[in-house]
Tab-separated table of N, CA and C in Angstrom:
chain	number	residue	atom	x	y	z
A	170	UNK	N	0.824	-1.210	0.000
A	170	UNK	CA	0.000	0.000	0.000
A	170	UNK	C	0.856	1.257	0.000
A	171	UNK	N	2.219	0.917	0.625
A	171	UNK	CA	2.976	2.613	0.725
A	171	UNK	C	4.116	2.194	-0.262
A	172	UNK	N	3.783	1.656	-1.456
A	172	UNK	CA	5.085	0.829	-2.144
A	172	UNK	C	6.188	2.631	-2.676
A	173	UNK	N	5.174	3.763	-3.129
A	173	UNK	CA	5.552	5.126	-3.235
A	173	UNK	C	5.851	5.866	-2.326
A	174	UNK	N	5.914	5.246	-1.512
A	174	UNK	CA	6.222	6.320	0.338
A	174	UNK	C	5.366	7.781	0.064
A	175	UNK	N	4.200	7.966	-0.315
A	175	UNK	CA	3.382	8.688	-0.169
A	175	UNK	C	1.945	8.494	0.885
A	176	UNK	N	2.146	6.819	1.323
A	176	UNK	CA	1.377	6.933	2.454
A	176	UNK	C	1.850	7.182	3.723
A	177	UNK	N	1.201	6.930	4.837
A	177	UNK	CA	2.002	6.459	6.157
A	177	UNK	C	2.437	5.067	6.588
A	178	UNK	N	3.301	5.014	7.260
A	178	UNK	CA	3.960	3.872	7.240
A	178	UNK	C	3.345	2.763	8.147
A	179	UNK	N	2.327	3.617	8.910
A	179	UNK	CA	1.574	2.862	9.779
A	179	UNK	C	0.101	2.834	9.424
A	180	UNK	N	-0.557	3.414	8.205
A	180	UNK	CA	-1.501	2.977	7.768
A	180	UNK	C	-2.041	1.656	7.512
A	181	UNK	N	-3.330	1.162	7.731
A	181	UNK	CA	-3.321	-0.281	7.368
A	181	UNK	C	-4.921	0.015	6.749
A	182	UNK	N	-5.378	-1.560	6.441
A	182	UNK	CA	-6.834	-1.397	5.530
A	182	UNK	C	-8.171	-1.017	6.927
A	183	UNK	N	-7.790	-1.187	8.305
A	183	UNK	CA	-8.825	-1.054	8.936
A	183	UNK	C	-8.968	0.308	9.156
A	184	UNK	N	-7.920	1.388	8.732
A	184	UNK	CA	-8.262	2.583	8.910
A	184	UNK	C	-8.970	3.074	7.756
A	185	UNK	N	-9.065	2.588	6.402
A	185	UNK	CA	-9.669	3.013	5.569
A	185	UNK	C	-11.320	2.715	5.653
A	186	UNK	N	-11.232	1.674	6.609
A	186	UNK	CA	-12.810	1.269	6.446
A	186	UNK	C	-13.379	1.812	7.848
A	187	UNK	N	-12.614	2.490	8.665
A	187	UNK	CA	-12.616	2.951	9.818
A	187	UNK	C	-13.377	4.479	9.094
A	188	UNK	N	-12.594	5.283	8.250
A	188	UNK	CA	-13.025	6.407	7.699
A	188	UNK	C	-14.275	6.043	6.927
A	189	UNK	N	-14.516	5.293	6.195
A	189	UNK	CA	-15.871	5.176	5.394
A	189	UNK	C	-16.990	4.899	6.441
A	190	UNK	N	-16.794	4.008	7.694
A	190	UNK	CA	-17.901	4.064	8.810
A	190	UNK	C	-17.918	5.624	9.232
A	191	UNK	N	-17.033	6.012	9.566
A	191	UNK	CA	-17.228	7.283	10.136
A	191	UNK	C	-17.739	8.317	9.033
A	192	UNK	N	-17.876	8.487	7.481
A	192	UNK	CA	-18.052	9.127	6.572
A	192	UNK	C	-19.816	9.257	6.677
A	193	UNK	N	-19.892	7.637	6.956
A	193	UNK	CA	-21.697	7.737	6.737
A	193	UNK	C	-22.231	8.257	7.860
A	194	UNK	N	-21.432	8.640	9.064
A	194	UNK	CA	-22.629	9.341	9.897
A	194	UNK	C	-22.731	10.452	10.085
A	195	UNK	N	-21.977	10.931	9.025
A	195	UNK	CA	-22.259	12.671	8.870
A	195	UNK	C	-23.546	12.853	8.811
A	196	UNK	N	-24.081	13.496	9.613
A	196	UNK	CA	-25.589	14.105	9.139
A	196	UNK	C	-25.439	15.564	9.218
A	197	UNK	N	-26.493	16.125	8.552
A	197	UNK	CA	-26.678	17.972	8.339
A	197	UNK	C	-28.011	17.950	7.875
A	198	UNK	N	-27.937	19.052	7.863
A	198	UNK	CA	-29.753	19.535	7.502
A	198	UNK	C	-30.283	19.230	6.443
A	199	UNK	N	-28.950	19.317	5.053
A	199	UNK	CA	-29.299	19.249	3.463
A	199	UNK	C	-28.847	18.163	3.410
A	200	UNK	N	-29.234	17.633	2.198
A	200	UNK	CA	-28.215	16.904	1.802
A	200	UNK	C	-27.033	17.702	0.762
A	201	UNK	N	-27.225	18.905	0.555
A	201	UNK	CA	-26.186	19.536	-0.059
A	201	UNK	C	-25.438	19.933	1.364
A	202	UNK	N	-25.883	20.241	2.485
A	202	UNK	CA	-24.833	20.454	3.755
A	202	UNK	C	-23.958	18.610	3.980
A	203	UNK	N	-24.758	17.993	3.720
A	203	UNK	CA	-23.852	16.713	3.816
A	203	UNK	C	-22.631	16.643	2.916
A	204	UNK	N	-22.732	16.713	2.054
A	204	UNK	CA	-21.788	16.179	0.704
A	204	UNK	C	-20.939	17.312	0.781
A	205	UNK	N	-20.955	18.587	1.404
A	205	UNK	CA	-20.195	19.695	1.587
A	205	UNK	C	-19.194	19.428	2.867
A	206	UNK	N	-19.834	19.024	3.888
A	206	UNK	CA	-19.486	17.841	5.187
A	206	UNK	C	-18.385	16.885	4.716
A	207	UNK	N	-18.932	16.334	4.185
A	207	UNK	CA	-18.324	14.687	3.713
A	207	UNK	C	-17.326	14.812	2.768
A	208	UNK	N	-16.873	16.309	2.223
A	208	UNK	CA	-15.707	16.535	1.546
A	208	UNK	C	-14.802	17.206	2.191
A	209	UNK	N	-14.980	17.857	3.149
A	209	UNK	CA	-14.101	18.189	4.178
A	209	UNK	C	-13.615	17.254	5.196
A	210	UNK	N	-14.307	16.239	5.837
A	210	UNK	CA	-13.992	15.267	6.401
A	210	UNK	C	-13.194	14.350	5.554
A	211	UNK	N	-13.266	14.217	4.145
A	211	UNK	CA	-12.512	13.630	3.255
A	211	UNK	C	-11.111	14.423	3.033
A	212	UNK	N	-10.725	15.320	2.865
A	212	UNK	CA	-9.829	16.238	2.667
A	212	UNK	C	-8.693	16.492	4.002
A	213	UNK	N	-9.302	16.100	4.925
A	213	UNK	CA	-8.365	16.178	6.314
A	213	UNK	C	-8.069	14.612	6.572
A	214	UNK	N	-8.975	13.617	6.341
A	214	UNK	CA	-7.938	12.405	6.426
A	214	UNK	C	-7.270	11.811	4.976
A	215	UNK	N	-7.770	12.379	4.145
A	215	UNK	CA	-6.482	12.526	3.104
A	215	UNK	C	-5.067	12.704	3.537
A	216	UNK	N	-4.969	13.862	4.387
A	216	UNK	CA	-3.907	15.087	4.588
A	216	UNK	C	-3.233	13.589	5.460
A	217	UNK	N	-4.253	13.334	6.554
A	217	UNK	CA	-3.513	12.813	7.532
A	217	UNK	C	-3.185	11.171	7.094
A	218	UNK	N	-3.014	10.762	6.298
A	218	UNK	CA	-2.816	9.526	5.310
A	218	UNK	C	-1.767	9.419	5.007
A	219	UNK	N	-1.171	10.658	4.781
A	219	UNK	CA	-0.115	10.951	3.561
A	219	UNK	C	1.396	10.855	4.546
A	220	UNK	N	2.027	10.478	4.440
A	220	UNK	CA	3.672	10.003	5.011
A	220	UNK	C	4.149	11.641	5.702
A	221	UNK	N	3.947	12.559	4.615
A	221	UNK	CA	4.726	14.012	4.444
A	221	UNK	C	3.287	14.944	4.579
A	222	UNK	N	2.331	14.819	5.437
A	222	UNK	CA	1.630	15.356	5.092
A	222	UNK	C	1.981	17.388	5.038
A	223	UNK	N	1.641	17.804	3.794
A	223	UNK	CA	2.165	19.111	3.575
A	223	UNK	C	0.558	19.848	3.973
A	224	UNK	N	0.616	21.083	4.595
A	224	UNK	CA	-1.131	21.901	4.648
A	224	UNK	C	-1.568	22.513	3.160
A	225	UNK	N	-2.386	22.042	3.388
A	225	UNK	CA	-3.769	22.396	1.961
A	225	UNK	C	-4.680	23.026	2.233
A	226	UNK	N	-4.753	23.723	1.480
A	226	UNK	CA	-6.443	24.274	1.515
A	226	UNK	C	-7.712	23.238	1.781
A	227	UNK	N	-8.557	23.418	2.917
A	227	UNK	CA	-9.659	22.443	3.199
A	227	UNK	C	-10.838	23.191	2.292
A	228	UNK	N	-11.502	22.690	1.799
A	228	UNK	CA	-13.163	23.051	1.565
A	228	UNK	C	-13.445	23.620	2.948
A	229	UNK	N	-14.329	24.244	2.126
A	229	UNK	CA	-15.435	25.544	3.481
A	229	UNK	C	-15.884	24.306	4.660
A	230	UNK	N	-15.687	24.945	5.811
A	230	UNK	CA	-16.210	23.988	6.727
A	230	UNK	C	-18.199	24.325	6.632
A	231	UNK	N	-18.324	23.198	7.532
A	231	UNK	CA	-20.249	22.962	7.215
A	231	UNK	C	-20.352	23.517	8.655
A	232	UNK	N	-21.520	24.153	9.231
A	232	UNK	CA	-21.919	23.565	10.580
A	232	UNK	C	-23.298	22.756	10.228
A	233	UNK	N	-22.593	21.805	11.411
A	233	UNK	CA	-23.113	20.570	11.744
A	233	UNK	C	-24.097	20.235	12.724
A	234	UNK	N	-25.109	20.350	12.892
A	234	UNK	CA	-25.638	20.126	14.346
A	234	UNK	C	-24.728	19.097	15.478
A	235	UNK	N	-24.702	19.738	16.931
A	235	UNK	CA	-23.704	19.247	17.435
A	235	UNK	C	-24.503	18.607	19.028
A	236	UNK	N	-26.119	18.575	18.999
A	236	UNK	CA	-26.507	18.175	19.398
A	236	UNK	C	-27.133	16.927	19.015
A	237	UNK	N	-27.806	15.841	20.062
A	237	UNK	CA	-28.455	14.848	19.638
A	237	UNK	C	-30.308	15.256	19.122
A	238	UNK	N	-30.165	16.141	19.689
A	238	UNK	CA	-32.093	16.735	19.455
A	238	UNK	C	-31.956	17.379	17.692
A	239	UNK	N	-30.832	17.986	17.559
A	239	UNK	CA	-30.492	18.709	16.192
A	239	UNK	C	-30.314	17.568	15.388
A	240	UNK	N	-30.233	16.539	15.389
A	240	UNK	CA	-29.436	15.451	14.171
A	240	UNK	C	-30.950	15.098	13.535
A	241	UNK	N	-30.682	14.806	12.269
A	241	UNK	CA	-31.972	14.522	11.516
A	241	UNK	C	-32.289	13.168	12.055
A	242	UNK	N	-33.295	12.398	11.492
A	242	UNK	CA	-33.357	11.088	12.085
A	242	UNK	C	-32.923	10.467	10.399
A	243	UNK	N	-32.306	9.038	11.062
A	243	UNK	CA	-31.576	8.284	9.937
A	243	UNK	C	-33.207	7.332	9.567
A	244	UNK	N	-33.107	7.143	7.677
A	244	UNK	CA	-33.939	6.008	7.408
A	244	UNK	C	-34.162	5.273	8.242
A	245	UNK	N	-35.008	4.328	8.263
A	245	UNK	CA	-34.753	3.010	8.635
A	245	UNK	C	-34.133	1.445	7.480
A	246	UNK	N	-33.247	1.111	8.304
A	246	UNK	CA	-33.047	0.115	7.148
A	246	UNK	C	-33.524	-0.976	6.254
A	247	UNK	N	-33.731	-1.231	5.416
A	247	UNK	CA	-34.347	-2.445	4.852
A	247	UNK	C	-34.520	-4.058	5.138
A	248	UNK	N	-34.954	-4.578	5.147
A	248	UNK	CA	-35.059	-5.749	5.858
A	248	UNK	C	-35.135	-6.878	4.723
């Protein structure tokens, strides 16, 4: 996975699937506040992935509801 030494050396596959669990529970009001969310949260563990990580410009941050009464309610799942 770091055969280019552009990852970290201590990266492994459970952190990648560690970030995609954590990706889906972004919630926001829109779904255009999500996907605005979910690219900034993408963009900072990019950064922090990277062996050398150098600072980048992040996408506009979202606010997020940061309460449990504020969070939308999730579907329910299919059965």
């Amino acid at each position: 996975m770091t055969e280019a030494g552009s990852l970290r050396d201590d990266l492994v596959l459970e952190d990648v699937s560690l970030v995609l669990i954590a990706n889906e529970g972004i919630r926001a009001e829109s779904p255009e506040m999500r996907v605005a969310a979910a690219r900034r949260f993408a963009a900072l563990i990019l950064q922090s992935f990277r062996a050398n990580p150098a600072a980048r410009p992040l996408p506009p941050a979202v606010r997020l509801p940061l309460s449990l009464s504020e969070l939308p309610t999730l579907p329910q799942e299919r059965r």
